[in-house]
Short mmCIF file of C-alpha atoms in Angstrom, two decimals:
data_model
loop_
_atom_site.label_atom_id
_atom_site.label_comp_id
_atom_site.label_asym_id
_atom_site.label_seq_id
_atom_site.Cartn_x
_atom_site.Cartn_y
_atom_site.Cartn_z
CA UNK A 1 33.92 63.55 277.60
CA UNK A 2 31.53 60.77 278.49
CA UNK A 3 30.98 58.15 275.83
CA UNK A 4 27.62 56.99 277.19
CA UNK A 5 24.78 58.32 275.05
CA UNK A 6 21.69 59.70 276.76
CA UNK A 7 18.65 61.22 275.08
CA UNK A 8 18.18 64.94 275.78
CA UNK A 9 14.72 66.20 276.83
CA UNK A 10 13.66 68.55 274.03
CA UNK A 11 10.39 70.14 275.20
CA UNK A 12 10.13 72.86 277.81
CA UNK A 13 7.66 70.76 279.81
CA UNK A 14 9.92 67.71 279.96
CA UNK A 15 12.95 69.85 280.81
CA UNK A 16 11.04 71.64 283.59
CA UNK A 17 9.84 68.27 284.87
CA UNK A 18 13.44 67.07 285.15
CA UNK A 19 14.40 70.13 287.22
CA UNK A 20 11.27 69.99 289.40
CA UNK A 21 11.93 66.34 290.14
CA UNK A 22 15.54 67.13 291.00
CA UNK A 23 14.50 69.94 293.37
CA UNK A 24 12.07 67.60 295.12
CA UNK A 25 14.71 64.89 295.54
CA UNK A 26 17.26 67.38 296.88
CA UNK A 27 14.71 68.79 299.35
CA UNK A 28 13.72 65.27 300.41
CA UNK A 29 17.34 64.39 301.02
CA UNK A 30 17.66 67.54 303.16
CA UNK A 31 14.82 66.34 305.47
CA UNK A 32 16.19 62.81 305.72
CA UNK A 33 19.77 63.87 306.39
CA UNK A 34 18.67 66.63 308.78
CA UNK A 35 16.57 64.24 310.85
CA UNK A 36 19.45 61.77 311.00
CA UNK A 37 21.92 64.40 312.24
CA UNK A 38 19.48 65.88 314.80
CA UNK A 39 19.01 62.39 316.27
CA UNK A 40 22.81 62.20 316.56
CA UNK A 41 22.75 65.46 318.56
CA UNK A 42 24.17 67.64 315.76
CA UNK A 43 22.84 70.99 314.54
CA UNK A 44 23.77 71.08 310.85
CA UNK A 45 23.37 74.18 308.66
CA UNK A 46 20.99 74.17 305.70
CA UNK A 47 23.94 74.48 303.34
CA UNK A 48 25.67 71.44 304.84
CA UNK A 49 22.48 69.43 304.46
CA UNK A 50 21.90 70.51 300.86
CA UNK A 51 25.48 70.05 299.68
CA UNK A 52 25.87 66.40 300.56
CA UNK A 53 27.86 64.21 298.16
CA UNK A 54 24.59 62.57 297.13
CA UNK A 55 22.93 65.88 296.26
CA UNK A 56 26.02 67.20 294.48
CA UNK A 57 26.02 64.09 292.30
CA UNK A 58 22.31 64.57 291.56
CA UNK A 59 22.90 68.20 290.61
CA UNK A 60 25.86 67.34 288.41
CA UNK A 61 24.06 64.55 286.58
CA UNK A 62 20.90 66.55 285.92
CA UNK A 63 22.54 69.83 284.99
CA UNK A 64 24.88 67.95 282.66
CA UNK A 65 21.83 66.41 281.04
CA UNK A 66 20.28 69.85 280.43
CA UNK A 67 23.61 71.41 279.45
CA UNK A 68 23.42 75.01 278.23
CA UNK A 69 21.53 77.01 280.84
CA UNK A 70 23.36 75.59 283.85
CA UNK A 71 26.78 76.08 282.33
CA UNK A 72 26.06 79.62 281.13
CA UNK A 73 24.55 80.73 284.43
CA UNK A 74 27.55 79.31 286.26
CA UNK A 75 29.85 81.28 283.98
CA UNK A 76 27.87 84.45 284.66
CA UNK A 77 27.97 83.96 288.42
CA UNK A 78 31.70 83.30 288.43
CA UNK A 79 32.38 86.56 286.58
CA UNK A 80 31.24 88.99 289.29
CA UNK A 81 33.62 91.07 291.43
CA UNK A 82 34.21 88.21 293.84
CA UNK A 83 33.97 84.54 293.15
CA UNK A 84 30.27 84.12 293.90
CA UNK A 85 30.37 80.40 293.38
CA UNK A 86 30.50 78.12 296.33
CA UNK A 87 33.43 75.67 295.86
CA UNK A 88 30.92 72.84 295.50
CA UNK A 89 29.16 74.54 292.58
CA UNK A 90 32.48 75.37 290.95
CA UNK A 91 33.30 71.66 291.11
CA UNK A 92 29.92 70.78 289.60
CA UNK A 93 30.40 73.17 286.69
CA UNK A 94 33.91 71.86 286.11
CA UNK A 95 32.49 68.36 285.77
CA UNK A 96 29.83 69.64 283.35
CA UNK A 97 32.52 70.95 281.04
CA UNK A 98 34.50 67.73 281.01
CA UNK A 99 31.81 65.07 281.15
CA UNK A 100 28.93 66.05 278.85
CA UNK A 101 27.08 63.02 277.52
CA UNK A 102 27.00 62.72 273.71
CA UNK A 103 23.81 63.05 271.70
CA UNK A 104 22.31 59.70 270.67
CA UNK A 105 22.63 58.91 266.95
CA UNK A 106 18.85 59.04 266.42
CA UNK A 107 18.59 62.57 267.81
CA UNK A 108 21.72 63.62 265.92
CA UNK A 109 20.25 62.38 262.65
CA UNK A 110 16.99 64.24 263.34
CA UNK A 111 18.87 67.52 263.89
CA UNK A 112 20.85 67.05 260.67
CA UNK A 113 17.70 66.23 258.67
CA UNK A 114 15.93 69.32 259.94
CA UNK A 115 18.95 71.53 259.21
CA UNK A 116 20.16 70.17 255.85
CA UNK A 117 17.30 67.98 254.58
CA UNK A 118 16.55 64.27 254.51
CA UNK A 119 19.47 63.71 252.14
CA UNK A 120 22.00 65.49 254.38
CA UNK A 121 24.47 62.60 254.16
CA UNK A 122 24.96 63.27 250.43
CA UNK A 123 26.82 66.46 251.39
CA UNK A 124 29.57 64.35 252.99
CA UNK A 125 31.84 61.59 251.79
CA UNK A 126 32.28 60.61 255.46
CA UNK A 127 30.68 61.69 258.74
CA UNK A 128 31.78 60.42 262.14
CA UNK A 129 28.71 60.07 264.38
CA UNK A 130 30.90 60.01 267.48
CA UNK A 131 31.59 63.61 268.58
CA UNK A 132 35.16 64.81 269.06
CA UNK A 133 34.15 67.63 271.42
CA UNK A 134 31.12 68.93 273.29
CA UNK A 135 30.00 72.25 274.78
CA UNK A 136 27.00 73.84 276.43
CA UNK A 137 25.08 74.37 273.18
CA UNK A 138 26.22 71.59 270.88
CA UNK A 139 28.79 68.97 269.97
CA UNK A 140 31.42 68.80 267.23
CA UNK A 141 31.87 66.03 264.67
CA UNK A 142 34.67 65.30 262.23
CA UNK A 143 33.64 64.81 258.60
CA UNK A 144 34.71 65.15 254.96
CA UNK A 145 32.61 67.16 252.56
CA UNK A 146 31.79 66.01 249.02
CA UNK A 147 34.95 67.71 247.74
CA UNK A 148 37.08 65.68 250.17
CA UNK A 149 37.89 68.57 252.52
CA UNK A 150 38.23 67.70 256.19
CA UNK A 151 35.63 69.68 258.13
CA UNK A 152 34.45 70.18 261.70
CA UNK A 153 30.67 70.16 262.01
CA UNK A 154 29.10 71.72 265.10
CA UNK A 155 25.62 70.31 265.75
CA UNK A 156 23.26 72.05 268.16
CA UNK A 157 21.47 70.03 270.81
CA UNK A 158 17.74 69.67 270.01
CA UNK A 159 15.34 71.79 272.04
CA UNK A 160 18.09 74.04 273.42
CA UNK A 161 17.07 77.20 271.54
CA UNK A 162 13.34 77.02 272.42
CA UNK A 163 14.03 76.20 276.06
CA UNK A 164 16.71 78.82 276.82
CA UNK A 165 14.53 81.27 278.76
CA UNK A 166 12.69 78.68 280.84
CA UNK A 167 15.87 76.65 281.42
CA UNK A 168 17.76 79.67 282.74
CA UNK A 169 14.88 80.67 285.03
CA UNK A 170 14.51 77.11 286.31
CA UNK A 171 18.22 76.61 286.92
CA UNK A 172 18.45 80.00 288.65
CA UNK A 173 15.57 79.04 290.93
CA UNK A 174 17.12 75.65 291.63
CA UNK A 175 20.53 77.10 292.53
CA UNK A 176 18.85 79.71 294.73
CA UNK A 177 16.74 77.11 296.52
CA UNK A 178 19.71 74.82 297.00
CA UNK A 179 21.62 77.72 298.54
CA UNK A 180 24.42 78.03 295.99
CA UNK A 181 23.69 81.71 295.30
CA UNK A 182 24.17 84.10 298.26
CA UNK A 183 20.92 85.66 299.55
CA UNK A 184 22.23 89.20 299.06
CA UNK A 185 22.84 88.74 295.33
CA UNK A 186 20.22 90.20 292.99
CA UNK A 187 20.71 87.61 290.30
CA UNK A 188 17.79 88.51 288.01
CA UNK A 189 20.02 90.71 285.86
CA UNK A 190 22.48 87.85 285.53
CA UNK A 191 19.65 85.55 284.45
CA UNK A 192 18.54 87.95 281.73
CA UNK A 193 22.09 88.37 280.45
CA UNK A 194 22.61 84.61 280.48
CA UNK A 195 19.49 84.24 278.32
CA UNK A 196 20.70 86.84 275.85
CA UNK A 197 24.15 85.30 275.62
CA UNK A 198 22.72 81.81 275.11
CA UNK A 199 20.39 83.04 272.36
CA UNK A 200 23.39 84.62 270.63
CA UNK A 201 25.46 81.45 270.94
CA UNK A 202 22.56 79.33 269.68
CA UNK A 203 22.45 81.34 266.44
CA UNK A 204 25.09 79.59 264.36
CA UNK A 205 24.57 81.99 261.45
CA UNK A 206 25.58 84.84 263.74
CA UNK A 207 28.65 82.87 264.80
CA UNK A 208 29.53 82.17 261.17
CA UNK A 209 29.42 85.90 260.40
CA UNK A 210 31.80 86.72 263.25
CA UNK A 211 34.12 83.91 262.20
CA UNK A 212 34.25 85.39 258.71
CA UNK A 213 34.95 88.85 260.14
CA UNK A 214 37.81 87.50 262.27
CA UNK A 215 39.23 85.56 259.34
CA UNK A 216 39.22 88.74 257.26
CA UNK A 217 40.74 90.86 260.06
CA UNK A 218 43.56 88.36 260.67
CA UNK A 219 44.17 87.27 257.07
CA UNK A 220 47.56 88.98 257.00
CA UNK A 221 48.66 87.69 260.41
CA UNK A 222 51.15 84.81 260.32
CA UNK A 223 50.34 83.97 263.95
CA UNK A 224 46.70 82.85 263.77
CA UNK A 225 44.56 80.38 261.85
CA UNK A 226 40.82 81.07 261.61
CA UNK A 227 38.56 78.36 260.12
CA UNK A 228 36.85 78.83 256.79
CA UNK A 229 33.06 78.58 256.92
CA UNK A 230 31.16 76.23 254.58
CA UNK A 231 27.78 78.02 254.17
CA UNK A 232 26.27 75.34 251.88
CA UNK A 233 26.37 72.77 254.69
CA UNK A 234 25.56 75.17 257.53
CA UNK A 235 22.35 76.51 259.04
CA UNK A 236 21.17 78.12 262.29
CA UNK A 237 21.69 74.80 264.08
CA UNK A 238 24.56 73.22 262.10
CA UNK A 239 27.87 74.97 261.47
CA UNK A 240 30.52 73.46 259.17
CA UNK A 241 34.03 74.87 259.03
CA UNK A 242 37.48 73.81 257.94
CA UNK A 243 39.17 71.46 260.39
CA UNK A 244 41.99 73.02 262.42
CA UNK A 245 44.48 70.40 263.57
CA UNK A 246 46.14 71.29 266.85
CA UNK A 247 46.10 70.68 270.59
CA UNK A 248 44.49 72.70 273.33
CA UNK A 249 46.69 75.64 274.25
CA UNK A 250 46.74 74.66 277.94
CA UNK A 251 48.65 71.45 277.11
CA UNK A 252 51.83 73.16 275.87
CA UNK A 253 53.33 73.63 279.33
CA UNK A 254 56.11 71.15 278.47
CA UNK A 255 57.35 73.23 275.52
CA UNK A 256 60.22 75.70 275.80
CA UNK A 257 59.86 78.95 277.71
CA UNK A 258 60.19 81.01 274.52
CA UNK A 259 57.41 79.07 272.77
CA UNK A 260 55.05 79.52 275.72
CA UNK A 261 55.96 83.19 276.09
CA UNK A 262 55.39 83.81 272.39
CA UNK A 263 52.00 82.08 272.41
CA UNK A 264 50.73 84.22 275.31
CA UNK A 265 52.28 87.33 273.77
CA UNK A 266 50.22 86.76 270.61
CA UNK A 267 46.99 86.05 272.48
CA UNK A 268 47.27 89.11 274.71
CA UNK A 269 48.32 91.24 271.74
CA UNK A 270 45.16 90.05 269.96
CA UNK A 271 43.01 90.87 273.00
CA UNK A 272 44.09 94.53 273.00
CA UNK A 273 43.60 94.71 269.24
CA UNK A 274 40.09 93.27 269.62
CA UNK A 275 39.11 95.81 272.27
CA UNK A 276 40.70 98.95 270.85
CA UNK A 277 40.91 98.38 267.10
CA UNK A 278 38.43 95.75 265.93
CA UNK A 279 35.84 96.75 268.59
CA UNK A 280 34.73 93.12 268.86
CA UNK A 281 35.99 90.58 271.39
CA UNK A 282 35.58 86.82 271.48
CA UNK A 283 34.74 86.75 275.18
CA UNK A 284 34.78 83.01 275.92
CA UNK A 285 38.17 82.18 277.49
CA UNK A 286 37.60 78.41 277.35
CA UNK A 287 41.09 77.06 276.65
CA UNK A 288 39.67 74.54 274.18
CA UNK A 289 38.89 77.50 271.88
CA UNK A 290 42.63 77.98 271.27
CA UNK A 291 44.56 75.27 269.45
CA UNK A 292 48.34 75.32 269.28
CA UNK A 293 49.77 74.13 265.97
CA UNK A 294 53.24 73.02 266.98
CA UNK A 295 54.66 72.58 263.46
CA UNK A 296 54.14 76.27 262.65
CA UNK A 297 53.87 77.83 266.14
CA UNK A 298 50.48 79.20 265.11
CA UNK A 299 47.30 79.44 267.17
CA UNK A 300 43.98 78.25 265.80
CA UNK A 301 41.00 80.33 266.93
CA UNK A 302 37.70 78.50 267.38
CA UNK A 303 34.14 79.28 268.51
CA UNK A 304 32.98 82.84 267.90
CA UNK A 305 29.52 82.40 269.41
CA UNK A 306 30.37 84.55 272.45
CA UNK A 307 31.75 87.44 270.39
CA UNK A 308 30.55 90.86 271.56
CA UNK A 309 30.80 94.18 269.74
CA UNK A 310 31.92 97.24 271.70
CA UNK A 311 31.20 100.90 271.05
CA UNK A 312 33.67 103.77 271.07
CA UNK A 313 32.56 105.04 274.49
CA UNK A 314 33.20 101.65 276.08
CA UNK A 315 36.54 101.17 274.33
CA UNK A 316 37.74 104.67 275.21
CA UNK A 317 36.63 104.09 278.80
CA UNK A 318 39.16 101.28 279.04
CA UNK A 319 41.81 103.36 277.30
CA UNK A 320 41.28 106.00 279.97
CA UNK A 321 41.26 103.39 282.75
CA UNK A 322 44.53 101.76 281.65
CA UNK A 323 46.19 105.16 281.01
CA UNK A 324 45.11 106.41 284.44
CA UNK A 325 46.50 103.34 286.22
CA UNK A 326 49.83 103.64 284.41
CA UNK A 327 50.08 107.33 285.35
CA UNK A 328 48.88 106.78 288.94
CA UNK A 329 45.87 109.01 288.26
CA UNK A 330 43.13 107.74 290.57
CA UNK A 331 40.77 110.57 289.58
CA UNK A 332 41.08 109.54 285.94
CA UNK A 333 40.47 105.90 286.84
CA UNK A 334 37.33 106.85 288.78
CA UNK A 335 36.11 108.86 285.77
CA UNK A 336 36.83 105.93 283.44
CA UNK A 337 34.96 103.41 285.59
CA UNK A 338 31.98 105.76 285.83
CA UNK A 339 32.04 106.08 282.03
CA UNK A 340 32.05 102.27 281.70
CA UNK A 341 29.21 102.03 284.25
CA UNK A 342 30.98 100.35 287.14
CA UNK A 343 29.39 102.07 290.10
CA UNK A 344 25.88 101.71 291.47
CA UNK A 345 24.13 104.82 292.79
CA UNK A 346 24.22 103.68 296.40
CA UNK A 347 27.91 102.78 296.54
CA UNK A 348 29.68 104.09 299.64
CA UNK A 349 33.17 105.67 299.49
CA UNK A 350 34.94 102.65 301.03
CA UNK A 351 33.40 100.32 298.44
CA UNK A 352 34.31 102.69 295.60
CA UNK A 353 37.89 102.81 296.85
CA UNK A 354 38.05 99.02 297.04
CA UNK A 355 36.94 98.76 293.41
CA UNK A 356 39.56 101.30 292.33
CA UNK A 357 42.16 99.24 294.20
CA UNK A 358 40.89 96.01 292.62
CA UNK A 359 41.11 97.42 289.08
CA UNK A 360 44.58 98.77 289.80
CA UNK A 361 45.64 95.32 291.00
CA UNK A 362 44.22 93.75 287.82
CA UNK A 363 46.38 96.15 285.79
CA UNK A 364 49.56 95.13 287.63
CA UNK A 365 51.07 93.28 284.63
CA UNK A 366 51.02 96.40 282.46
CA UNK A 367 52.54 98.80 285.00
CA UNK A 368 56.19 97.91 284.42
CA UNK A 369 58.08 97.94 281.12
CA UNK A 370 59.45 94.43 281.50
CA UNK A 371 58.36 90.82 281.20
CA UNK A 372 55.71 89.96 283.76
CA UNK A 373 56.02 86.46 285.19
CA UNK A 374 52.44 85.22 285.43
CA UNK A 375 53.49 81.87 286.86
CA UNK A 376 55.22 83.42 289.88
CA UNK A 377 52.96 86.43 290.46
CA UNK A 378 49.99 84.74 292.13
CA UNK A 379 47.87 87.49 290.55
CA UNK A 380 44.78 85.35 289.95
CA UNK A 381 44.68 84.34 293.62
CA UNK A 382 45.21 87.93 294.78
CA UNK A 383 42.37 89.16 292.58
CA UNK A 384 40.06 86.41 293.81
CA UNK A 385 40.83 87.24 297.43
CA UNK A 386 40.35 90.98 296.89
CA UNK A 387 37.05 90.38 295.12
CA UNK A 388 35.87 88.09 297.89
CA UNK A 389 36.68 90.70 300.54
CA UNK A 390 34.73 93.30 298.56
CA UNK A 391 31.66 91.08 298.19
CA UNK A 392 31.69 89.24 301.52
CA UNK A 393 33.07 91.72 304.02
CA UNK A 394 31.96 94.98 302.42
CA UNK A 395 28.67 93.54 301.10
CA UNK A 396 29.11 95.03 297.62
CA UNK A 397 27.36 92.79 295.09
CA UNK A 398 26.71 95.31 292.33
CA UNK A 399 27.27 93.73 288.94
CA UNK A 400 29.04 95.88 286.33
CA UNK A 401 27.49 96.20 282.84
CA UNK A 402 27.35 92.93 280.92
CA UNK A 403 29.87 94.21 278.36
CA UNK A 404 32.40 94.78 281.16
CA UNK A 405 31.64 91.44 282.82
CA UNK A 406 32.34 89.50 279.65
CA UNK A 407 35.49 91.47 278.88
CA UNK A 408 36.79 90.85 282.40
CA UNK A 409 36.01 87.18 282.00
CA UNK A 410 38.19 87.11 278.89
CA UNK A 411 41.04 89.01 280.57
CA UNK A 412 40.87 86.78 283.64
CA UNK A 413 40.93 83.72 281.39
CA UNK A 414 44.04 84.97 279.62
CA UNK A 415 45.74 85.68 282.96
CA UNK A 416 44.87 82.19 284.17
CA UNK A 417 46.21 80.60 280.98
CA UNK A 418 49.42 82.62 281.23
CA UNK A 419 49.85 81.49 284.84
CA UNK A 420 49.19 77.87 283.93
CA UNK A 421 51.81 78.05 281.17
CA UNK A 422 54.28 79.93 283.37
CA UNK A 423 54.50 82.56 280.62
CA UNK A 424 56.42 85.83 280.80
CA UNK A 425 55.06 88.69 278.72
CA UNK A 426 55.74 92.43 278.53
CA UNK A 427 52.13 93.63 278.76
CA UNK A 428 53.23 97.26 279.04
CA UNK A 429 54.56 97.30 275.49
CA UNK A 430 51.48 95.53 274.15
CA UNK A 431 48.98 98.00 275.59
CA UNK A 432 50.99 101.24 275.29
CA UNK A 433 50.25 101.88 271.57
CA UNK A 434 46.53 102.00 272.39
CA UNK A 435 46.71 104.32 275.41
CA UNK A 436 45.46 107.90 275.28
CA UNK A 437 47.82 110.83 275.12
CA UNK A 438 47.65 113.23 278.13
CA UNK A 439 45.55 115.79 276.25
CA UNK A 440 43.09 113.06 275.21
CA UNK A 441 42.79 111.87 278.82
CA UNK A 442 41.70 115.36 279.84
CA UNK A 443 39.19 115.62 276.99
CA UNK A 444 37.53 112.21 277.56
#
């Protein structure tokens, strides 16, 4: 994370001005670079002209400055059937996650005063103004409350909530103009869902409620630690919780095979419980949301802003889908995907078959009753290639329902983490208790 402070534009007008200025500079660079290459006898494509190192740096710097909308829209785009993101945009979004500039102390103090009152410092015996982490919506500070408890305080960036809708529209327009979204993609639905998700994540009281629900659901589990919420020093824009001491789950690759296997076993076990039992899923697979506590082999769960609730019809649709794949029942899988809402009205048979094949491939880890080696399988790459063929060669850009998109994002994130850790997990045994009996599959 960058240590250089930079004031964030808080009004919609100033934020739009930043993006309009950026668009103008990018377009100007296109004309200059294009003229230069034509003089040299070259015939460059528009994309090559737009995605120069200079323009990519401009995009990265400005989108980092505006934070939330750009990051969320990028997440939405990268969740579709194929990887819609151009490699250059994927690189930009990666930099946004790792190099967000911290909020200046003056703006931080203003947010705290508005949330907790002019005397907000009296609630703490110590408060570190330098953030320990940052995200698309806010940054996290370490502090001690007046009882001496070590707490993590998430502080929302000023102006984010009021500017969500206009920011998302402006960023969507910018990415479209710059050529980073394919022309055949109807991205308006993605924009609307990005707005909704950002509004949910910007409501820290909503997040606090989900954190409390997870803490209650997992109170008897020895495998997970869920923070305790401090409501007296929290608001819609400030969220205080007990400090969980651990390291990001992706950094445990040096630990023993059994430790890594067990960690992924617990996370995937929790995922199936979320979908089929709790009917709520924390859908953000950001690895920083999972802290490994080495002394106890526990996993700390953080950030419940992206939690989504799922109804019985949706949950049973996935029960039917997984059951059908395991029993090689393509008709049942087709029925399940229709129930979930996967298929557009104008889908042609070859596209439908490709989606059935893609879902079957995604279920590969659960099809055998043995440990699946995520590190050696190359599954993530195979899924990406299959999705790209579907979208690029077969021109199928239909976006599944938002609930499915976010669930798939979580599953894909877990697969990627398992591959990165070289974990081996028997997925078959984890999912089997939740699958429908044959008579239930017929009745669904």
